[in-house]
Coordinates of C-alpha atoms in Angstrom, one line a residue:
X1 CA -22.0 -14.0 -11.4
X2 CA -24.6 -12.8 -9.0
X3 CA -24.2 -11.5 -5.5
X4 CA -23.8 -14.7 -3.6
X5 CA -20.7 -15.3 -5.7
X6 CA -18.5 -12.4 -3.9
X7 CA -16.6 -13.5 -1.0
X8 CA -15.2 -11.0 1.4
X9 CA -13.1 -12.0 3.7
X10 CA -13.2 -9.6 7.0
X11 CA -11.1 -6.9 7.4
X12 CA -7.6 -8.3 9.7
X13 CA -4.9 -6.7 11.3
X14 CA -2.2 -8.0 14.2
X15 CA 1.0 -7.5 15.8
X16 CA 3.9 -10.1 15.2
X17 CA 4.7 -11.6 12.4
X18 CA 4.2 -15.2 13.5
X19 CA 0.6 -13.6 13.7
X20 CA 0.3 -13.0 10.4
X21 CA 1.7 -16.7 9.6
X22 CA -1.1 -18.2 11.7
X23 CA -4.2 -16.1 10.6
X24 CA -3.1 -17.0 6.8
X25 CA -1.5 -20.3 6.9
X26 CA -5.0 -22.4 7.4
X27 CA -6.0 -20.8 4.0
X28 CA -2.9 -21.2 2.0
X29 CA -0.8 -23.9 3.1
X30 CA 1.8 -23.9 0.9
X31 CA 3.4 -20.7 1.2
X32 CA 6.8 -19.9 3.2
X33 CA 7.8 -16.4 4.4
X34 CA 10.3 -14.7 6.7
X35 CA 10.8 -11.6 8.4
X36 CA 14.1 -9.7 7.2
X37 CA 13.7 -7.6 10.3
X38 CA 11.3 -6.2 12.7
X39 CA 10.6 -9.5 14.5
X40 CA 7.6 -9.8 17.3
X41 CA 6.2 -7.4 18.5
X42 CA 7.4 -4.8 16.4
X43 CA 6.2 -6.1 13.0
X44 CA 2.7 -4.8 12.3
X45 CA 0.4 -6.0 9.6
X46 CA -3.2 -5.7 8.0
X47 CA -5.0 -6.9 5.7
X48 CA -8.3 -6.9 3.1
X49 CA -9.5 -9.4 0.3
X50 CA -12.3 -9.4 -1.7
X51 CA -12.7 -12.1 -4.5
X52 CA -15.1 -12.6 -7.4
X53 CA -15.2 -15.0 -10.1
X54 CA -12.6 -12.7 -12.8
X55 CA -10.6 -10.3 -9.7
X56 CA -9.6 -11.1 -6.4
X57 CA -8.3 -7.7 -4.7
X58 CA -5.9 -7.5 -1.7
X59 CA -5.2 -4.5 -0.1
X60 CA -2.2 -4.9 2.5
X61 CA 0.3 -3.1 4.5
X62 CA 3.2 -3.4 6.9
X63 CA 5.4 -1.9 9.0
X64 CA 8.7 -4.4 8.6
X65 CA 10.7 -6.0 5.8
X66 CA 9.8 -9.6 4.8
X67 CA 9.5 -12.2 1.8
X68 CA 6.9 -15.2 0.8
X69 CA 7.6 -17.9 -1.5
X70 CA 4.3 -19.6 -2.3
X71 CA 5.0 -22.0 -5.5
X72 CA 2.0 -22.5 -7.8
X73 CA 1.1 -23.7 -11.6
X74 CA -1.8 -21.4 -11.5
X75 CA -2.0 -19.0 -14.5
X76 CA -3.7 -15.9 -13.1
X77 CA -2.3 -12.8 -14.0
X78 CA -0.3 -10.9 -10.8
X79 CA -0.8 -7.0 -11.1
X80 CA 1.0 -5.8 -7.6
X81 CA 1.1 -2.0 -7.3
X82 CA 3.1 -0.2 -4.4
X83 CA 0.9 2.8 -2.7
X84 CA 3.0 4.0 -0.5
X85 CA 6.1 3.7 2.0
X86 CA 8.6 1.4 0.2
X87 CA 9.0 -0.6 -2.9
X88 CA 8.0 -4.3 -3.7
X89 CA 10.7 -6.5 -5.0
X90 CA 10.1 -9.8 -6.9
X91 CA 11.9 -12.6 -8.8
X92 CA 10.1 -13.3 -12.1
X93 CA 11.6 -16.8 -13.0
X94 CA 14.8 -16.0 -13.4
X95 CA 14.5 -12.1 -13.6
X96 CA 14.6 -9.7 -10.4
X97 CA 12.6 -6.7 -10.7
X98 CA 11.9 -3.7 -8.2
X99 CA 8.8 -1.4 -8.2
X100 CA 8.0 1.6 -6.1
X101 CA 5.0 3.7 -5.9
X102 CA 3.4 4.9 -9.8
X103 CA 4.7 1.4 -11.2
X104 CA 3.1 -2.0 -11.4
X105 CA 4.3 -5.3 -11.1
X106 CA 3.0 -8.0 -13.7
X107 CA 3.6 -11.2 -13.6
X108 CA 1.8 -14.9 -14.5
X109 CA 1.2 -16.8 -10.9
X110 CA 3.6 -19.7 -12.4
X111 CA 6.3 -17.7 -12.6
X112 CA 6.3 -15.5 -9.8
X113 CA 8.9 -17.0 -7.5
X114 CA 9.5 -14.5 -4.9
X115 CA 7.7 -11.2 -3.3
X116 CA 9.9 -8.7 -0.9
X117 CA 8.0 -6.0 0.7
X118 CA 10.3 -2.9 1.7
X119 CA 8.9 -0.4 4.2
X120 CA 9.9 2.9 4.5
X121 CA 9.1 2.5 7.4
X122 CA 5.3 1.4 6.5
X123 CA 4.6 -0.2 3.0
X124 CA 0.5 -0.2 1.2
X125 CA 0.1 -1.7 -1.5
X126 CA -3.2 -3.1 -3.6
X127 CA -2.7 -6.3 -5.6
X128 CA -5.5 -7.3 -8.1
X129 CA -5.2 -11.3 -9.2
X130 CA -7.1 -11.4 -12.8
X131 CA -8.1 -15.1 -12.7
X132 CA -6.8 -18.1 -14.6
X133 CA -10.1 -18.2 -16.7
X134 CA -10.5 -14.3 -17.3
X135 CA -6.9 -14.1 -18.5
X136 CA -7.6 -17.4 -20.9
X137 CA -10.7 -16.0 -22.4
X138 CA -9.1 -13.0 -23.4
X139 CA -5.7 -14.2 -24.4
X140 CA -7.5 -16.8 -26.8
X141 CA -9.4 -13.7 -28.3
X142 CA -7.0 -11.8 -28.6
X143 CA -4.2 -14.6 -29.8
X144 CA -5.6 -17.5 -30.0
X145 CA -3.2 -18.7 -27.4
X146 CA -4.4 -19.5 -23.9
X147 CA -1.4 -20.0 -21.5
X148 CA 0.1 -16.6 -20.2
X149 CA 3.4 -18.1 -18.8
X150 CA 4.4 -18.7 -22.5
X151 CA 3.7 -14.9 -23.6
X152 CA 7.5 -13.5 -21.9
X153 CA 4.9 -10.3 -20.7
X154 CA 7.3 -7.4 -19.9
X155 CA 7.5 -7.5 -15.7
X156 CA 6.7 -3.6 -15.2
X157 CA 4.3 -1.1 -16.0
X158 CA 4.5 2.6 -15.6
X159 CA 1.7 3.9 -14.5
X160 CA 2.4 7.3 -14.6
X161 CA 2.6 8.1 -18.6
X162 CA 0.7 6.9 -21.6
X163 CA -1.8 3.4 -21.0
X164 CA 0.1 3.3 -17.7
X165 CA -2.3 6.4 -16.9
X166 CA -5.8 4.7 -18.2
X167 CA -4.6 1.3 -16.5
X168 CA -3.9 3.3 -13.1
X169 CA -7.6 4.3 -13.8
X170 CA -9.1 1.3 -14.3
X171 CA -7.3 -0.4 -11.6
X172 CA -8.3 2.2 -8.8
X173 CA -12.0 2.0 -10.2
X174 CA -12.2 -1.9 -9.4
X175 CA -10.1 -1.6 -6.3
X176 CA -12.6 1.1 -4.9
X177 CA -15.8 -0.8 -6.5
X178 CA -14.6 -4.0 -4.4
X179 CA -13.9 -2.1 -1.4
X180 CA -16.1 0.5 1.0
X181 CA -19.9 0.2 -0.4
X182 CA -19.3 -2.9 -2.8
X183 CA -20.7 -1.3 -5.5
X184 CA -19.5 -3.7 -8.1
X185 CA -21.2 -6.5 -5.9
X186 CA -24.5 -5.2 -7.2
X187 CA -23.0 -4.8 -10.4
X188 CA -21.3 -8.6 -11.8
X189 CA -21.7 -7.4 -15.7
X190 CA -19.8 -3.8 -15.0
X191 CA -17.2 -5.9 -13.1
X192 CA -16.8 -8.4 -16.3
X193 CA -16.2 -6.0 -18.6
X194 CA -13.7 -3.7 -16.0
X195 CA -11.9 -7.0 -15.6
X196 CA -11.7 -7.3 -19.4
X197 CA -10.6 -3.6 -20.4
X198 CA -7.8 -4.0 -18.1
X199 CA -6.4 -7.2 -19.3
X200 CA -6.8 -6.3 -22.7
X201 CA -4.9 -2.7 -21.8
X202 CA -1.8 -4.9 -20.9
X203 CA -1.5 -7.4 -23.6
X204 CA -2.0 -4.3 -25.9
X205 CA 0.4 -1.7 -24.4
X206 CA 2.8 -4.3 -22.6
X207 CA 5.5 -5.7 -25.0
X208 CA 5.5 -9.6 -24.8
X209 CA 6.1 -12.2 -27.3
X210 CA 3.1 -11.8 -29.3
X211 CA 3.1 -8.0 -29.3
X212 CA 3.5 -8.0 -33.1
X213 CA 0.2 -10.0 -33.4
X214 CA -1.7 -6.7 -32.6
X215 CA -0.3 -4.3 -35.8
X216 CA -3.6 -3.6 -37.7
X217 CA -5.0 -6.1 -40.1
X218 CA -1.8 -8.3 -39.6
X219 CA -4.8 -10.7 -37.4
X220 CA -6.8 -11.3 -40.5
X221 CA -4.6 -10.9 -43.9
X222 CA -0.3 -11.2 -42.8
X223 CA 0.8 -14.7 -43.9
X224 CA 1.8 -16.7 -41.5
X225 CA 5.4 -16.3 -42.1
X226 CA 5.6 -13.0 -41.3
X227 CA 3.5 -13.7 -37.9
X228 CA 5.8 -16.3 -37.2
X229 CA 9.1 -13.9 -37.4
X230 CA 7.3 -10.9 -36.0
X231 CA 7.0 -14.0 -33.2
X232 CA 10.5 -15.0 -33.5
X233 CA 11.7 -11.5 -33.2
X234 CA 9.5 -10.4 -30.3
X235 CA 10.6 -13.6 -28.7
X236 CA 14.2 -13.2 -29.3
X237 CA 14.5 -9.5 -29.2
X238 CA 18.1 -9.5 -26.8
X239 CA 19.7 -11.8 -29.2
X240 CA 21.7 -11.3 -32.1
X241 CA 19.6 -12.7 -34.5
X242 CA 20.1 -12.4 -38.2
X243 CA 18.0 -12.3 -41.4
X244 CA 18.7 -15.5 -42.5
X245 CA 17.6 -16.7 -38.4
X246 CA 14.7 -14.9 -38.8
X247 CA 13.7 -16.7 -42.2
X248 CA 14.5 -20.0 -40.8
X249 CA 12.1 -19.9 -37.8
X250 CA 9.3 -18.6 -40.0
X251 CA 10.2 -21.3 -42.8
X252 CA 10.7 -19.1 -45.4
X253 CA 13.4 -17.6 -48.1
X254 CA 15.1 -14.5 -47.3
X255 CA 13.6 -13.0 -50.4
X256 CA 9.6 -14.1 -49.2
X257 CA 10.5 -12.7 -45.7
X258 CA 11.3 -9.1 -47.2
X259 CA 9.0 -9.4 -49.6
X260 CA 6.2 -10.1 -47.0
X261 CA 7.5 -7.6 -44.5
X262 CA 7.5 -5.0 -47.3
X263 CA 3.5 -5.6 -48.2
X264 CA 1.7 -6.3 -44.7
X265 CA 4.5 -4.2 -42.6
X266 CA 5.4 -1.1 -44.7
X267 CA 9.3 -1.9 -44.0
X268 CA 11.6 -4.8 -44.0
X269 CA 12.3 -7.5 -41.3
X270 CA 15.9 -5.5 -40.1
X271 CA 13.7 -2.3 -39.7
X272 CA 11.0 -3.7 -37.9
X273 CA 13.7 -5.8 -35.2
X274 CA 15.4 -2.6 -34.8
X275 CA 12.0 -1.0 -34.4
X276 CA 10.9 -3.0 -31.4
X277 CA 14.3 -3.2 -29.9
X278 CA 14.1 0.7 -29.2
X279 CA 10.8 0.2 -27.9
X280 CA 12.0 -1.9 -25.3
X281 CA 15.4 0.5 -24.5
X282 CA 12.9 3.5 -24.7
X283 CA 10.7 1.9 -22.3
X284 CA 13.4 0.6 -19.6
X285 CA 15.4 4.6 -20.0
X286 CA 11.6 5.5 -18.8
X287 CA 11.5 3.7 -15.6
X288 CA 12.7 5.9 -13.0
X289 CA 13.8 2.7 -10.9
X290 CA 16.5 2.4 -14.5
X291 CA 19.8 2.3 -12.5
X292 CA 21.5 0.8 -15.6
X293 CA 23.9 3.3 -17.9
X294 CA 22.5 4.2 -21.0
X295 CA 25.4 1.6 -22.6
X296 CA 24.4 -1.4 -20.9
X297 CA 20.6 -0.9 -21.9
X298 CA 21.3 -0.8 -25.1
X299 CA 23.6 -3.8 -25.0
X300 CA 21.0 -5.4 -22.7
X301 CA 18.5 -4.9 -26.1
X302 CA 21.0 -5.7 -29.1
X303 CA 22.1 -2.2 -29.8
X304 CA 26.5 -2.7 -30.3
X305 CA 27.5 0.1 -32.0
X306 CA 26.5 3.1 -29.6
X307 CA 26.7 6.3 -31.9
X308 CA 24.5 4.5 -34.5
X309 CA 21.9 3.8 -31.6
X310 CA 22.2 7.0 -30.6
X311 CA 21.4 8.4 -33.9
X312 CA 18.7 6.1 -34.7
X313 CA 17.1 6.7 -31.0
X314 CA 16.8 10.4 -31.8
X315 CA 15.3 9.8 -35.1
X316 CA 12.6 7.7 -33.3
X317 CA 12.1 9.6 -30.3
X318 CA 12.9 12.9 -30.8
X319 CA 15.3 13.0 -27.8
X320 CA 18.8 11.4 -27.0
X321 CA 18.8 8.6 -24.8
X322 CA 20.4 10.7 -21.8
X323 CA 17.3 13.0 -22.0
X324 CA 14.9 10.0 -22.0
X325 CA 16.9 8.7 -18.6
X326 CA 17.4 12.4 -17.1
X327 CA 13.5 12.8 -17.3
X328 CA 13.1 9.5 -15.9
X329 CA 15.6 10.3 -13.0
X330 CA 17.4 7.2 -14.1
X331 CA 21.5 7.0 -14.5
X332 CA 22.3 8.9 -17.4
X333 CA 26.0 7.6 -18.1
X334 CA 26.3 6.8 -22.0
X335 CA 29.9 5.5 -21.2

């Protein structure tokens, strides 16, 4: 990519939010969007994009409550991040999820069937769009498979803890390098490989269906069986799967299964499922938008019996669930 290749669109602003319809609409046609309040003169709105061949970056704000609807196959990856002022609210297929300022929003293009912004009273946020190709060439490294709407990628990111802090980092430093000076416009290799880092960040630190692909030397030695129900698990995680499920979809015996798991994993199939399943309750209990009792997370992930999980959540973590939550700010009700 050289410099020609950046286009930067002007900095826009305007009152009215059939203002904002018309300055956008010419350049994407297919989207639909309504105010929820704030109409005429009152909603305020502005605006800045920058696009290169792996990022586009949109930096936005507004001072009303309103949704957009803008149906695509496309499968860039979505990385929306609140700033300030309110919260972003989306529907993920079939999945709603709400983000405020410190978390992210992730989701494939395909899938992302409905944004909210709510303004308190003003909402910023900064969206980066990692391109269709980007995303490919690095899920094809990485997996060997190339479509993102099939990898189930967990819709929320913390930024405040953990990867969530390095990813916070990396995002800000592409933000800024787009914005002001345009240092990254002098820069097309620096950009490439910022693009990259972050991507890779996600699909390493975000659970999806292929998390399991990523334990160690599982990429070059684990038969394919035990990929294949590391798969199955990751993919059916909620569900109340069994051994004898889990050796069918990897076409194996029971006996091969825990024989494999025991060799390439270092535990059994039962142990690993349990494994990621408090990996996922441990990562919702973290969210401080968690509104959900302790109970119905666990449910939510497969846990039935709630004193075992309780036990087996402090031997993982350290902590009881209700502390994970109470740090969070989160509901801490076990009932």
């Amino acid at each position: 990519m050289n410099k020609q290749q950046l286009h930067i669109w002007p900095t826009l602003s305007g009152t009215g939010f059939e203002n904002l319809l018309t300055t956008f609409r010419p350049n994407v046609p297919q989207f639909k969007a309504e105010p929820e309040s704030h109409r005429g003169s009152e909603f305020r709105w502005w605006s800045e994009i920058v696009a290169c061949r792996d990022v586009v970056m949109l930096h936005k704000a507004y001072t009303g409550d309103w949704w957009v609807v803008h149906e695509t196959d496309d499968e860039a990856l979505l990385v929306i991040l609140p700033l300030s002022g309110g919260r972003s609210d989306a529907r993920i297929g079939v999945e709603d999820v709400t983000a405020g300022p410190g978390v992210a929003i992730l989701t494939p293009a395909s899938l992302l069937r409905r944004l909210d912004a709510r303004c308190r009273p003003r909402l910023a946020t900064a969206t980066l769009v990692f391109q269709s190709a980007a995303v490919a060439r690095v899920l094809s490294s990485m997996f060997e498979v190339a479509v993102l709407s099939k990898f189930a990628l967990a819709p929320l990111f913390d930024l405040s803890t953990g990867p969530g802090i390095t990813f916070r980092l990396l995002f800000e430093t592409i933000v800024s390098g787009l914005r002001g000076d345009r240092a990254l416009e002098r820069s097309p290799k620096a950009m490439a490989l910022l693009a990259e880092a972050a991507l890779r960040l996600v699909f390493e630190n975000v659970p999806h269906r292929y998390s399991g692909r990523l334990h160690g030397r599982l990429l070059t030695v684990a038969p394919r069986h035990v990929i294949a129900a590391m798969d199955f698990m990751h993919a059916n995680i909620h569900l109340p799967i069994t051994v004898i499920d889990i050796a069918a979809a990897a076409g194996t015996s029971e006996r091969s299964l825990y024989n494999g798991f025991t060799l390439f994993r270092d535990t059994t199939p039962i142990a690993y499922l349990r494994q990621i399943r408090l990996q996922a309750v441990h990562a919702e209990l973290s969210l401080s938008q968690n509104r959900l009792p302790i109970r119905e997370v666990a449910l939510k992930w497969g846990f039935c019996h709630m004193g075992r999980f309780a036990m087996q959540y402090k031997a993982a973590y350290g902590v009881k669930p209700s502390e994970t939550a109470r740090s969070a700010g989160s509901e801490i009700s076990e009932r």
